[in-house]
Short mmCIF file of C-alpha atoms (C1' of nucleotides) in Angstrom, two decimals:
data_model
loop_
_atom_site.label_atom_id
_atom_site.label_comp_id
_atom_site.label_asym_id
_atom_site.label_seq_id
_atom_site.Cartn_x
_atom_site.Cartn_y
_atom_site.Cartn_z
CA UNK A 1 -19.68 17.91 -6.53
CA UNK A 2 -19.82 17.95 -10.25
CA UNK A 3 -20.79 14.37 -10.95
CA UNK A 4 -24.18 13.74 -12.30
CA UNK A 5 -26.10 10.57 -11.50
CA UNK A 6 -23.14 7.79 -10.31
CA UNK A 7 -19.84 7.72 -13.04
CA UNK A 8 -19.69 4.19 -13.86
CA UNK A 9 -15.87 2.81 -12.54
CA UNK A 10 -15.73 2.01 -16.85
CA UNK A 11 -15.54 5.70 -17.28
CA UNK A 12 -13.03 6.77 -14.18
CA UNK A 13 -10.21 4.17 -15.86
CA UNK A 14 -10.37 6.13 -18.88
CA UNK A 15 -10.95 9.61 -17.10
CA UNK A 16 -6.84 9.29 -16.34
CA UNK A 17 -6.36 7.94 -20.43
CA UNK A 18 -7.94 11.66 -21.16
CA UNK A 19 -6.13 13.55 -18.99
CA UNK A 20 -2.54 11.72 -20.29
CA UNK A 21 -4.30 12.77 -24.37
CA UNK A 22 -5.36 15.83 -23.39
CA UNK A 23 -1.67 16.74 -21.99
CA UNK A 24 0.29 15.65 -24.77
CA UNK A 25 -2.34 17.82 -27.24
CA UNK A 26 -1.37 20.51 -25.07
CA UNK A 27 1.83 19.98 -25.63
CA UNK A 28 1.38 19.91 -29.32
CA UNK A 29 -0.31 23.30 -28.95
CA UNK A 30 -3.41 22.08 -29.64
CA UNK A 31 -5.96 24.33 -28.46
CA UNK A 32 -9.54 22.27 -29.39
CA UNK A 33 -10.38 19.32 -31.12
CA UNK A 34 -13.38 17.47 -31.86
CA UNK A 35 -14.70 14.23 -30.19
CA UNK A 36 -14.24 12.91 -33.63
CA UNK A 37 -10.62 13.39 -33.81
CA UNK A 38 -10.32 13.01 -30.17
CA UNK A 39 -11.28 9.14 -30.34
CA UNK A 40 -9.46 8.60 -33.67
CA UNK A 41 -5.96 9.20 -31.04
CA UNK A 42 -7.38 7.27 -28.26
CA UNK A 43 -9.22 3.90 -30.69
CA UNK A 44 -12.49 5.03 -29.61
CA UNK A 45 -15.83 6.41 -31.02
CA UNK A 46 -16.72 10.34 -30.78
CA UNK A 47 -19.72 9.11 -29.75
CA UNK A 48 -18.76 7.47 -26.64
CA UNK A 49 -16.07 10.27 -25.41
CA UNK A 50 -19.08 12.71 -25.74
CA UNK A 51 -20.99 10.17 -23.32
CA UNK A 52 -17.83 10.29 -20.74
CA UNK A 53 -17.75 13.48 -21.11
CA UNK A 54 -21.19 14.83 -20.08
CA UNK A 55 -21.13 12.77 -17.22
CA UNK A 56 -19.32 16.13 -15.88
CA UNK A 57 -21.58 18.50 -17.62
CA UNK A 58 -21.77 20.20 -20.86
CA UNK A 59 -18.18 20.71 -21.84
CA UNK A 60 -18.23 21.44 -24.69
CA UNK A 61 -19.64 23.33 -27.41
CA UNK A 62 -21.65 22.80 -30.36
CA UNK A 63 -19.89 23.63 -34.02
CA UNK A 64 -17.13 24.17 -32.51
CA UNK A 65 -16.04 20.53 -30.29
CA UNK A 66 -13.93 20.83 -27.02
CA UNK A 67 -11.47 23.39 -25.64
CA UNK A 68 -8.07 21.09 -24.85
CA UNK A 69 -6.77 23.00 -21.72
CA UNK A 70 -10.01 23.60 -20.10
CA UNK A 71 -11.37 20.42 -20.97
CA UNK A 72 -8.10 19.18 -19.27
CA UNK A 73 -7.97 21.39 -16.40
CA UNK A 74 -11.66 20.32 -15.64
CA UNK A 75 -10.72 16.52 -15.71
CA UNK A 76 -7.89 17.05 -13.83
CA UNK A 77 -9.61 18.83 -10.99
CA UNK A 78 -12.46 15.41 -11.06
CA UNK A 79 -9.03 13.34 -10.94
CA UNK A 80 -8.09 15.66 -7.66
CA UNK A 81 -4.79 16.53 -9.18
CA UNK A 82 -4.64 19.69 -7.71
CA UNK A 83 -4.30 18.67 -4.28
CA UNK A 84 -1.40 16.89 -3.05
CA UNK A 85 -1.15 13.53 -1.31
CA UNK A 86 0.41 11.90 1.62
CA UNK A 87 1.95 8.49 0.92
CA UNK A 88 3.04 5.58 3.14
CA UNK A 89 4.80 2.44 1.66
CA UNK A 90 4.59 -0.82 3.53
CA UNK A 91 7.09 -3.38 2.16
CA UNK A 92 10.96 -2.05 1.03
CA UNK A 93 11.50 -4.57 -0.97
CA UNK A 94 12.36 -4.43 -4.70
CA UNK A 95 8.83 -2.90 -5.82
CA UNK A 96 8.14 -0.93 -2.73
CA UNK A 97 11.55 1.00 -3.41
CA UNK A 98 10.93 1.29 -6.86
CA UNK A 99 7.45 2.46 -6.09
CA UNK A 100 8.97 5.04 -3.52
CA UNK A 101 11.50 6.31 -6.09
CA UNK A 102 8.92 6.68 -9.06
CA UNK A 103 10.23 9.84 -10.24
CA UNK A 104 6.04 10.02 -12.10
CA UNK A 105 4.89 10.91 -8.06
CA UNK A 106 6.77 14.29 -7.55
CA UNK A 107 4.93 15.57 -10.90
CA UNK A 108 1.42 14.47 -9.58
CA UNK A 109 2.09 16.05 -5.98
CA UNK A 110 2.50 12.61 -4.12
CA UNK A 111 5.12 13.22 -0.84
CA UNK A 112 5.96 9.41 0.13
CA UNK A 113 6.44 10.34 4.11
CA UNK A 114 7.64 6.72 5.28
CA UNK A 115 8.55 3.44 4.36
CA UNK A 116 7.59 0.09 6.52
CA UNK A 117 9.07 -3.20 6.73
CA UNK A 118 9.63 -6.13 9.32
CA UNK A 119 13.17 -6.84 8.24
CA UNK A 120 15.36 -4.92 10.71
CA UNK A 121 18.42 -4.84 8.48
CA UNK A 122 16.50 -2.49 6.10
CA UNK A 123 15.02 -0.07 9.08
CA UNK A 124 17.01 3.43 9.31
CA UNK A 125 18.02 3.01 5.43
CA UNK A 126 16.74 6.17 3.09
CA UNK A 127 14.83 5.77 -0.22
CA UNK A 128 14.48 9.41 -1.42
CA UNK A 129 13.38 11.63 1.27
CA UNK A 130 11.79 8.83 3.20
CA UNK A 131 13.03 6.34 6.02
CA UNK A 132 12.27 2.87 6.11
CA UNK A 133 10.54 2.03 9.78
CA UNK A 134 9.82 -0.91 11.76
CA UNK A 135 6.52 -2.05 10.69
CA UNK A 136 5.60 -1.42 14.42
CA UNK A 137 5.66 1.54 14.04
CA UNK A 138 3.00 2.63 11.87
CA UNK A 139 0.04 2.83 13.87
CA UNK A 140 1.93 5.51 15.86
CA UNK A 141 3.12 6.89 12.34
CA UNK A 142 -0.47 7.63 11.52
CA UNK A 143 -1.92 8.78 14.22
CA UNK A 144 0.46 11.70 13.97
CA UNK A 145 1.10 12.76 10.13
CA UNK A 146 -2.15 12.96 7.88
CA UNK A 147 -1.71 10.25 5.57
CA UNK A 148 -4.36 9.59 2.16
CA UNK A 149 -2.87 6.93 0.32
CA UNK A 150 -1.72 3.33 1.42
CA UNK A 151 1.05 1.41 -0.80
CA UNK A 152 0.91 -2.42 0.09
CA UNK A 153 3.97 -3.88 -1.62
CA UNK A 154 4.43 -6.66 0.75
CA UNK A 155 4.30 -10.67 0.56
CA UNK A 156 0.77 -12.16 -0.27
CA UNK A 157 0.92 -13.06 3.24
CA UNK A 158 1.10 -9.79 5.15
CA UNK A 159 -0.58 -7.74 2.62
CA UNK A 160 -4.20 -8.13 4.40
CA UNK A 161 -2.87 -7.11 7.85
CA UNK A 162 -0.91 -4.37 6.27
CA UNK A 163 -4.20 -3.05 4.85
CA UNK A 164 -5.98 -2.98 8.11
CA UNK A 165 -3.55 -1.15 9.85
CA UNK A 166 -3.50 1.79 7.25
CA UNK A 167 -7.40 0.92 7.61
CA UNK A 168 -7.65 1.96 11.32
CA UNK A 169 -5.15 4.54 10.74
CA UNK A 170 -7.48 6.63 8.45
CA UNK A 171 -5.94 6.16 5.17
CA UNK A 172 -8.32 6.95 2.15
CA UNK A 173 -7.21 4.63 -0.63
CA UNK A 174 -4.35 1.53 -0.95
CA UNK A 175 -2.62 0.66 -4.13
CA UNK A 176 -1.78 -2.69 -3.50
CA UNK A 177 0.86 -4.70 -5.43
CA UNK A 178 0.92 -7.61 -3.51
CA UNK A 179 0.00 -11.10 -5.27
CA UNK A 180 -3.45 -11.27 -3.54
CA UNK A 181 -6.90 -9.38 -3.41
CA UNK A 182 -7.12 -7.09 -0.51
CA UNK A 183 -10.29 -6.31 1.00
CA UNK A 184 -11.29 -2.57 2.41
CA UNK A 185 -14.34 -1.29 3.38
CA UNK A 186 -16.46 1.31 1.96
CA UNK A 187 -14.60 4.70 2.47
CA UNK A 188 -11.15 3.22 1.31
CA UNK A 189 -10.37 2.73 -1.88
CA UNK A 190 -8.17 -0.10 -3.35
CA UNK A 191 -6.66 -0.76 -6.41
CA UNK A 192 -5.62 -3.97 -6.79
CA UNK A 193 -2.26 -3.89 -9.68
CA UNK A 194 -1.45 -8.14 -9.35
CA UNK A 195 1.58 -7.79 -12.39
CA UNK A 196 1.63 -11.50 -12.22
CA UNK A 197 -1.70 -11.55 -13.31
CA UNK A 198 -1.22 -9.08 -15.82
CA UNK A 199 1.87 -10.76 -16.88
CA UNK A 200 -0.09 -14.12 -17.59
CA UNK A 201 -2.38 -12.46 -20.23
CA UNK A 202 1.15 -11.91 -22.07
CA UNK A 203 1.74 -15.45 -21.62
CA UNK A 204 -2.46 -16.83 -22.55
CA UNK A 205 -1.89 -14.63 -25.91
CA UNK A 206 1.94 -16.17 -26.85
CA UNK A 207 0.36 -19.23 -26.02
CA UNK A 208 -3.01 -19.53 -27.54
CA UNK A 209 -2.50 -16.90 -30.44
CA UNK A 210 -1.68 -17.94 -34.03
CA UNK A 211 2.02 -16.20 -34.42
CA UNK A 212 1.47 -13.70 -37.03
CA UNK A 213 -1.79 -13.33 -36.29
CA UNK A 214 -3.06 -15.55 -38.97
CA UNK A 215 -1.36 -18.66 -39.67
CA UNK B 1 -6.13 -25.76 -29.45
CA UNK B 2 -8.84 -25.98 -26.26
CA UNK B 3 -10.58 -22.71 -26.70
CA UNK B 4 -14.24 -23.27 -28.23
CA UNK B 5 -15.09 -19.83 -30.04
CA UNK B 6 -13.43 -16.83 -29.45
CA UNK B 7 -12.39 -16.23 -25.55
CA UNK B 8 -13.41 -12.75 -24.92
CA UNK B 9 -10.84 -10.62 -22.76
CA UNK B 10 -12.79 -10.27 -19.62
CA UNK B 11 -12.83 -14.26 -19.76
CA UNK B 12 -8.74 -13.95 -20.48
CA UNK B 13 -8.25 -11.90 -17.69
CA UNK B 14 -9.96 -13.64 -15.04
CA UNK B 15 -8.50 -16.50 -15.86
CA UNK B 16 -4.54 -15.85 -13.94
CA UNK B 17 -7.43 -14.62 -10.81
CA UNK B 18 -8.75 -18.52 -10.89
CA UNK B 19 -5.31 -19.56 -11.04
CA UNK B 20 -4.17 -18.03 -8.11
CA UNK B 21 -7.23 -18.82 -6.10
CA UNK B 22 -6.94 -22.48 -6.82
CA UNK B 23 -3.27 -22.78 -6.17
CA UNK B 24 -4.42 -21.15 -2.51
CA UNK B 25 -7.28 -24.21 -2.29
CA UNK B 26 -4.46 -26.46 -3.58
CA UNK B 27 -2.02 -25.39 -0.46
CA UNK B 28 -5.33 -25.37 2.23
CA UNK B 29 -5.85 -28.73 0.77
CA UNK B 30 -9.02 -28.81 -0.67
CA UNK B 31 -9.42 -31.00 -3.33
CA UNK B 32 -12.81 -30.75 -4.43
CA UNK B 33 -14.91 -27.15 -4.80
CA UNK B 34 -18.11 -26.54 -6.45
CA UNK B 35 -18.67 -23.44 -8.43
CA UNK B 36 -20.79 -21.56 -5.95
CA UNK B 37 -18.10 -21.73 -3.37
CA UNK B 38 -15.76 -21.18 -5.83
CA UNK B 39 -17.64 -18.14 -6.57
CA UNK B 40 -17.82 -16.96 -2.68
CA UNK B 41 -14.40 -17.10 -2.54
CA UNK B 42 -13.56 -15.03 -5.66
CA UNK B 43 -16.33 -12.69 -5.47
CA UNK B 44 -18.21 -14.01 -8.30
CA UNK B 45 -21.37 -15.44 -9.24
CA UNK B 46 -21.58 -19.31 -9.34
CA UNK B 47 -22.97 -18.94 -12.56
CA UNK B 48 -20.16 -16.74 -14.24
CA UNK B 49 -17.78 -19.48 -12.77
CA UNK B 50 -19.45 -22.26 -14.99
CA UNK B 51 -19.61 -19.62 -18.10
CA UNK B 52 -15.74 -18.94 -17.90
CA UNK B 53 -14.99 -22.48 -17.22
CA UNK B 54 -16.85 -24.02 -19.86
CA UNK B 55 -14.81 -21.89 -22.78
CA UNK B 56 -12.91 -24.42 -22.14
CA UNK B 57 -14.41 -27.56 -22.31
CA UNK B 58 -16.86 -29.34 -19.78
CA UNK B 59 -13.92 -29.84 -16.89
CA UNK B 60 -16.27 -30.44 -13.94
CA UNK B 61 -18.55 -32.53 -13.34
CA UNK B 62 -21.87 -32.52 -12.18
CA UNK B 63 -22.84 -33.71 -8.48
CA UNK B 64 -19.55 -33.19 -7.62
CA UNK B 65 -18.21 -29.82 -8.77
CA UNK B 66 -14.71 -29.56 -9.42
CA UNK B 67 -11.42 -31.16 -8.71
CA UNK B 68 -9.10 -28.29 -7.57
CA UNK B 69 -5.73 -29.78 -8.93
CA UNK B 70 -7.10 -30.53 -12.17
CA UNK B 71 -8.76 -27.46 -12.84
CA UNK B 72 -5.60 -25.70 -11.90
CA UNK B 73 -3.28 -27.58 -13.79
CA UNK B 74 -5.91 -27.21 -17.43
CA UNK B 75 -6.03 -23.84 -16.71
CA UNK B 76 -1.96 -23.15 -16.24
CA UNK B 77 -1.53 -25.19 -19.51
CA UNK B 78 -4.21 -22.57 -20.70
CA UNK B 79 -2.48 -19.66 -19.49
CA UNK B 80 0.84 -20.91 -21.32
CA UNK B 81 2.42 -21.94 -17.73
CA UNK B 82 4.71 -25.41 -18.22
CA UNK B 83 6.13 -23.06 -21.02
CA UNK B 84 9.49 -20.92 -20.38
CA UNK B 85 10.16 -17.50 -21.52
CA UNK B 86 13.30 -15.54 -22.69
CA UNK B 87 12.75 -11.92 -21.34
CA UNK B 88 14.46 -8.43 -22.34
CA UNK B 89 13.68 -5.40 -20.52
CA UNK B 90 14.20 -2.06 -22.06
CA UNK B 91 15.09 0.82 -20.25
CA UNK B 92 17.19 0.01 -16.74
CA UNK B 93 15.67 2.68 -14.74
CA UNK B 94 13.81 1.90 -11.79
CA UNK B 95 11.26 0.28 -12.76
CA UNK B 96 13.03 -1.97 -15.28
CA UNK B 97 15.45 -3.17 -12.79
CA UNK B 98 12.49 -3.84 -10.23
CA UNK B 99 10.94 -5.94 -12.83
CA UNK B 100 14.23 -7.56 -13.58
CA UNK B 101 14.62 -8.59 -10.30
CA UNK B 102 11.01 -9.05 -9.34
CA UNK B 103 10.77 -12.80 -7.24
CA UNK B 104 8.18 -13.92 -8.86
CA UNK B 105 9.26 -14.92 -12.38
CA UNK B 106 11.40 -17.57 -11.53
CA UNK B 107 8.43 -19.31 -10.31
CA UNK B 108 7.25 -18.54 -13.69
CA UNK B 109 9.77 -19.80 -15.69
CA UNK B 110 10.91 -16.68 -16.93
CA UNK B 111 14.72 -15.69 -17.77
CA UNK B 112 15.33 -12.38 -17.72
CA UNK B 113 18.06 -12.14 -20.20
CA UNK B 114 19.16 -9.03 -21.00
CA UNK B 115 18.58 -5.18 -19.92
CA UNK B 116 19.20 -2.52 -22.10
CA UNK B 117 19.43 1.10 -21.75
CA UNK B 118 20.83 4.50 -23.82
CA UNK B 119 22.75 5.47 -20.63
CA UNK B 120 26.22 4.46 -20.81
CA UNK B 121 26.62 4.85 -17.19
CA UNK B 122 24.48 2.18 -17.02
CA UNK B 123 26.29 -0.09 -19.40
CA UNK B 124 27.91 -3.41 -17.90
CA UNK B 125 26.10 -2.96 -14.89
CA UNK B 126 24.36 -6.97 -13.63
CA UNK B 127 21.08 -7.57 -12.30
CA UNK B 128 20.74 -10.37 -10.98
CA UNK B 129 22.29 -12.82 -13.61
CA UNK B 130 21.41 -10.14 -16.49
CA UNK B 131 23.63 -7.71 -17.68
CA UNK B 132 22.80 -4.13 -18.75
CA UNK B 133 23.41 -3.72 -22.74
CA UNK B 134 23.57 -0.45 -24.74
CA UNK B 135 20.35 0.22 -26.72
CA UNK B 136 22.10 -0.02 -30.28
CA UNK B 137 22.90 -3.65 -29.35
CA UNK B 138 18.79 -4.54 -28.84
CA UNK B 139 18.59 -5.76 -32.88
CA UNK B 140 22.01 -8.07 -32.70
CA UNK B 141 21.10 -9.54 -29.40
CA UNK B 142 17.43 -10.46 -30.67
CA UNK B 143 18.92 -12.17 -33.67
CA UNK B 144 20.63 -14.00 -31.09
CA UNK B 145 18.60 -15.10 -28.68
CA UNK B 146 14.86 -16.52 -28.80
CA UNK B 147 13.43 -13.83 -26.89
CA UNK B 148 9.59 -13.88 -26.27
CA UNK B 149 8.59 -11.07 -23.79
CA UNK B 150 9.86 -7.57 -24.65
CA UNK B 151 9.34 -5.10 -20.58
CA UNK B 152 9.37 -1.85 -22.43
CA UNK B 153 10.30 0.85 -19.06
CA UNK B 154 11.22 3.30 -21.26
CA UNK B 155 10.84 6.85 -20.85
CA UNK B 156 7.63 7.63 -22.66
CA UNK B 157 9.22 9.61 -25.44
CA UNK B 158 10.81 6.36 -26.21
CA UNK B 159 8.54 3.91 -25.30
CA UNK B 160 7.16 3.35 -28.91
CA UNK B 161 11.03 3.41 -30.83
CA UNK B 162 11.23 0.50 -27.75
CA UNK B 163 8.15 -1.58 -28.64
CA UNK B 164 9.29 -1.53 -32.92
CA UNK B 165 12.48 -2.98 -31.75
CA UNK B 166 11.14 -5.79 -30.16
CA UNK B 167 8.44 -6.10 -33.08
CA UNK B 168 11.30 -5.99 -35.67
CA UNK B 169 13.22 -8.91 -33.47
CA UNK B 170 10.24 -10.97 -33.25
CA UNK B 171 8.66 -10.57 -29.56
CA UNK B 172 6.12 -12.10 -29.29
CA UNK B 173 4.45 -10.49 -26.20
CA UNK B 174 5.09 -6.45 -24.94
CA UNK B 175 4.39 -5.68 -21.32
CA UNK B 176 4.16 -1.81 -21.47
CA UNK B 177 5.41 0.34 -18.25
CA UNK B 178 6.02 3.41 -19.98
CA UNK B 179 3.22 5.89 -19.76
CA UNK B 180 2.19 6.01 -23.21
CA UNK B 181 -0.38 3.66 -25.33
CA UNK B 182 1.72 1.20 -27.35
CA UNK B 183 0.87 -0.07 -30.58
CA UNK B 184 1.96 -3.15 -32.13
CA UNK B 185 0.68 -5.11 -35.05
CA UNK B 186 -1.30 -8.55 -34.63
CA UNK B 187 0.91 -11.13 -33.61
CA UNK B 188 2.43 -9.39 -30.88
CA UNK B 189 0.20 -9.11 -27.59
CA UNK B 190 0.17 -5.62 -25.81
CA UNK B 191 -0.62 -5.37 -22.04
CA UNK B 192 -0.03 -1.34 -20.85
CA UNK B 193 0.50 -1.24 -17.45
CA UNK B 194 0.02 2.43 -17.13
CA UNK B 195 0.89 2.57 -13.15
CA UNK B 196 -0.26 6.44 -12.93
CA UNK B 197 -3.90 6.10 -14.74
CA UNK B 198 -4.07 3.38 -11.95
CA UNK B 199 -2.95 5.51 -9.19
CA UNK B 200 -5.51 8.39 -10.53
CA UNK B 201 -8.53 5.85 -10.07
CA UNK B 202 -7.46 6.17 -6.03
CA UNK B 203 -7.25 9.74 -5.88
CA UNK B 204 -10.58 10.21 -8.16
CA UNK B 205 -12.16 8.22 -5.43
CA UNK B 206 -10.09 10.15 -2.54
CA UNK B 207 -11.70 13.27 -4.07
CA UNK B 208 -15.13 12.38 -5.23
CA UNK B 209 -16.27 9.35 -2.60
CA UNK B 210 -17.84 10.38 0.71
CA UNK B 211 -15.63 10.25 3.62
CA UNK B 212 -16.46 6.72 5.28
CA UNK B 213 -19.02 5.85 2.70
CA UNK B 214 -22.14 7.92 3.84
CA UNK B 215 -21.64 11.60 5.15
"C1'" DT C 1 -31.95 -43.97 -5.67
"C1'" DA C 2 -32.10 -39.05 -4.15
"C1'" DG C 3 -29.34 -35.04 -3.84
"C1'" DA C 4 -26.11 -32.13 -5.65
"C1'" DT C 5 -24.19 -29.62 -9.05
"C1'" DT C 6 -22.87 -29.05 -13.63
"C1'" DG C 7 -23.53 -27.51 -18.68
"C1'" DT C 8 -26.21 -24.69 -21.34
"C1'" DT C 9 -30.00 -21.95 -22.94
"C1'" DA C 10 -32.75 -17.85 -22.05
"C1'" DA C 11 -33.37 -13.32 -19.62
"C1'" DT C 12 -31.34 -9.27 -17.82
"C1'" DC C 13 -28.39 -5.69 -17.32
"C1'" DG C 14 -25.00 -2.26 -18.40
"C1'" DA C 15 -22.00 -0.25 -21.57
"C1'" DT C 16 -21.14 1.10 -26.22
"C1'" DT C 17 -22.68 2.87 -30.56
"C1'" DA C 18 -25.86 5.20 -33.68
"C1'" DA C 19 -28.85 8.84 -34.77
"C1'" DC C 20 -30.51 13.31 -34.81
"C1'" DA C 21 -32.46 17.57 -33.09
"C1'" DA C 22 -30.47 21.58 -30.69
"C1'" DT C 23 -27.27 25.20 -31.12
"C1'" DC C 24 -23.02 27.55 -31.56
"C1'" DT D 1 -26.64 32.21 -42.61
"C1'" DA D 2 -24.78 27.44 -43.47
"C1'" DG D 3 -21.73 24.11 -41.56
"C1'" DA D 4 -20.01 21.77 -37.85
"C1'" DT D 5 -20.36 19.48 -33.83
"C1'" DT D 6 -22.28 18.87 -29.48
"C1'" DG D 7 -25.77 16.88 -25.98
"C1'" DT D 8 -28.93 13.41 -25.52
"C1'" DT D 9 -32.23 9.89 -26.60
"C1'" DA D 10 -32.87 5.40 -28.75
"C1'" DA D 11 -30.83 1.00 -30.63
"C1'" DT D 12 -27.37 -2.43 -30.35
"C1'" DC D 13 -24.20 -5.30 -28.51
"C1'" DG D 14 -21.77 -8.05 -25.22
"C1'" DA D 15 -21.25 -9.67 -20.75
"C1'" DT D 16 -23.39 -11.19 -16.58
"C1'" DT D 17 -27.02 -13.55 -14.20
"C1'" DA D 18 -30.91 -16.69 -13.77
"C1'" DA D 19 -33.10 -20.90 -14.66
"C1'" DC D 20 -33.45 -25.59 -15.42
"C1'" DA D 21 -32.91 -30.02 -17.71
"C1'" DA D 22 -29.09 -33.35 -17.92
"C1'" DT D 23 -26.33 -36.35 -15.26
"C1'" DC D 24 -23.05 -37.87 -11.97
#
DNA sequence: TAGATTGTTAATCGATTAACAATC
DNA sequence: TAGATTGTTAATCGATTAACAATC
């Protein structure tokens, strides 16, 4: 239990943004670096990455700034990268598969157990290690393999009762890339992804922006 | 030109959320919904409802509230909707050929054009009614073709190389998948996707929330 | 008209930034 | 030690919420 008072959800998005910096200056064989030079990579101020920071403690040390692997082992051990993750995907269609397949989960310790879908003429197919299953089936499929994370890549129109099945089957968090807000309740965390949405920011900017930025 | 002052971000990105809420009213149809339902619905205050709506222009009316289809239809003019877009995607990996094929830009209007990729495996290869390009060609084709929206899916050593391209070929709009920050001068809208930092939120919670909210 | 609900101004809240004493 | 840089408190800024007069 490191965390101090509550961590505002503003400072766990960029808690991930560190840990991605903090890699690739390991990388670089970078071994510490100053909350100064730290926010001049990411575009922000030393001041506020030394307010992120302490909401985990006293990291760092004074004259002398941050050490880059320990500062990044800490962060990843608040992320809980060191433990590894069960996975269920509901929906095989084009994202769930590419969602399955994401070559980024093997790194981060994610084992994507099963697949789920209504359409029979998918069920028995393999993506990876996994099998795709009748969506009937996952209530069973919970109650027997210790699964944390949800993925809810279905239509807008299943992706509720998708949710409450992983719900009642104990799962801790659901990603959720279907075009609708799911709803969870406290104990199971969602992140909601809606690329349309995203997409349409693209489209607000191309739209409402003067090209070149000026005329 | 509709926007008043300067439409902050948060404003920008609630505004696709409003979008899809009121094509859902439109479908139930309701054709008339006042800002503090409006706000029920979405999870919002009543108040932030009139705030963000009133950016752009007094489009209710009071006693009444506001007229669903209108609404919807002056904000998908907002968001750049009647509008259609040439697409490229970069990198034909599996994410890039999920978002290639993803269902839900034809609703949208968008054509995804091309795919390009350094593999030569990959070279010929159609998805959907794009075809899979070598990299070299990315500057020819753009010379070509009006292209809007560059999908960088990129490995993320080659993410940024990607995103100059498109720059250089006059994109107007990058929608980032590759797990690196992208930079791109003014004039050319960025949206990172950044699917792991995403995914790391849900595990931060897995590992730091108390099982079922309380214990 | 009376009732409802907006548009808009003012108050509040939270997050970011600045400043500086503590300390390595 | 002197210089650098943190940890932390105070100031600022922007976004959200509340309040209420305008008006349909």
């Amino acid at each position: 239990m490191p965390a101090k008072d509550k961590v505002s959800e503003a400072v766990v998005r960029r808690l991930p943004v560190y840990h991605r910096y903090l890699e690739r200056l390991e990388e670089e064989g970078v071994t510490r670096i100053s909350s100064q030079e730290l926010g001049a990579r990411m575009g922000l101020t030393a001041s506020q990455i030394r307010q992120d920071i302490n909401c985990f403690g006293a990291l760092g040390q004074q004259g002398y700034g941050y050490n880059v692997s320990e500062l990044r082992r800490h962060i990843a051990e608040i992320l809980g990268l060191g433990d590894d993750y069960g996975v269920v995907v509901i929906g095989a269609g084009n994202i769930g598969r590419a969602v399955a397949s994401y070559t980024g989960f093997a790194r981060l310790r994610f084992r994507v157990e099963a697949l789920f879908d209504t359409d029979e003429a998918r069920v028995g197919e393999r993506i990876g290690d996994a099998e795709i299953h009748r969506l009937d089936a996952l209530g069973a499929f919970l109650a027997d393999h210790p699964i944390d994370i949800g993925i809810v890549a279905t239509p807008a129109a299943a992706a509720q009762g998708a949710a409450d099945m992983l719900v009642a089957g104990g799962v801790r968090a659901i990603w959720n890339f279907a075009p609708v807000d799911i709803a969870a309740p406290e104990g199971c965390a969602v992140q909601n992804v809606q690329l349309t949405d995203n997409l349409l920011v693209l489209t607000y900017h191309i739209h409402n922006d003067a090209p070149g930025g000026g005329a």
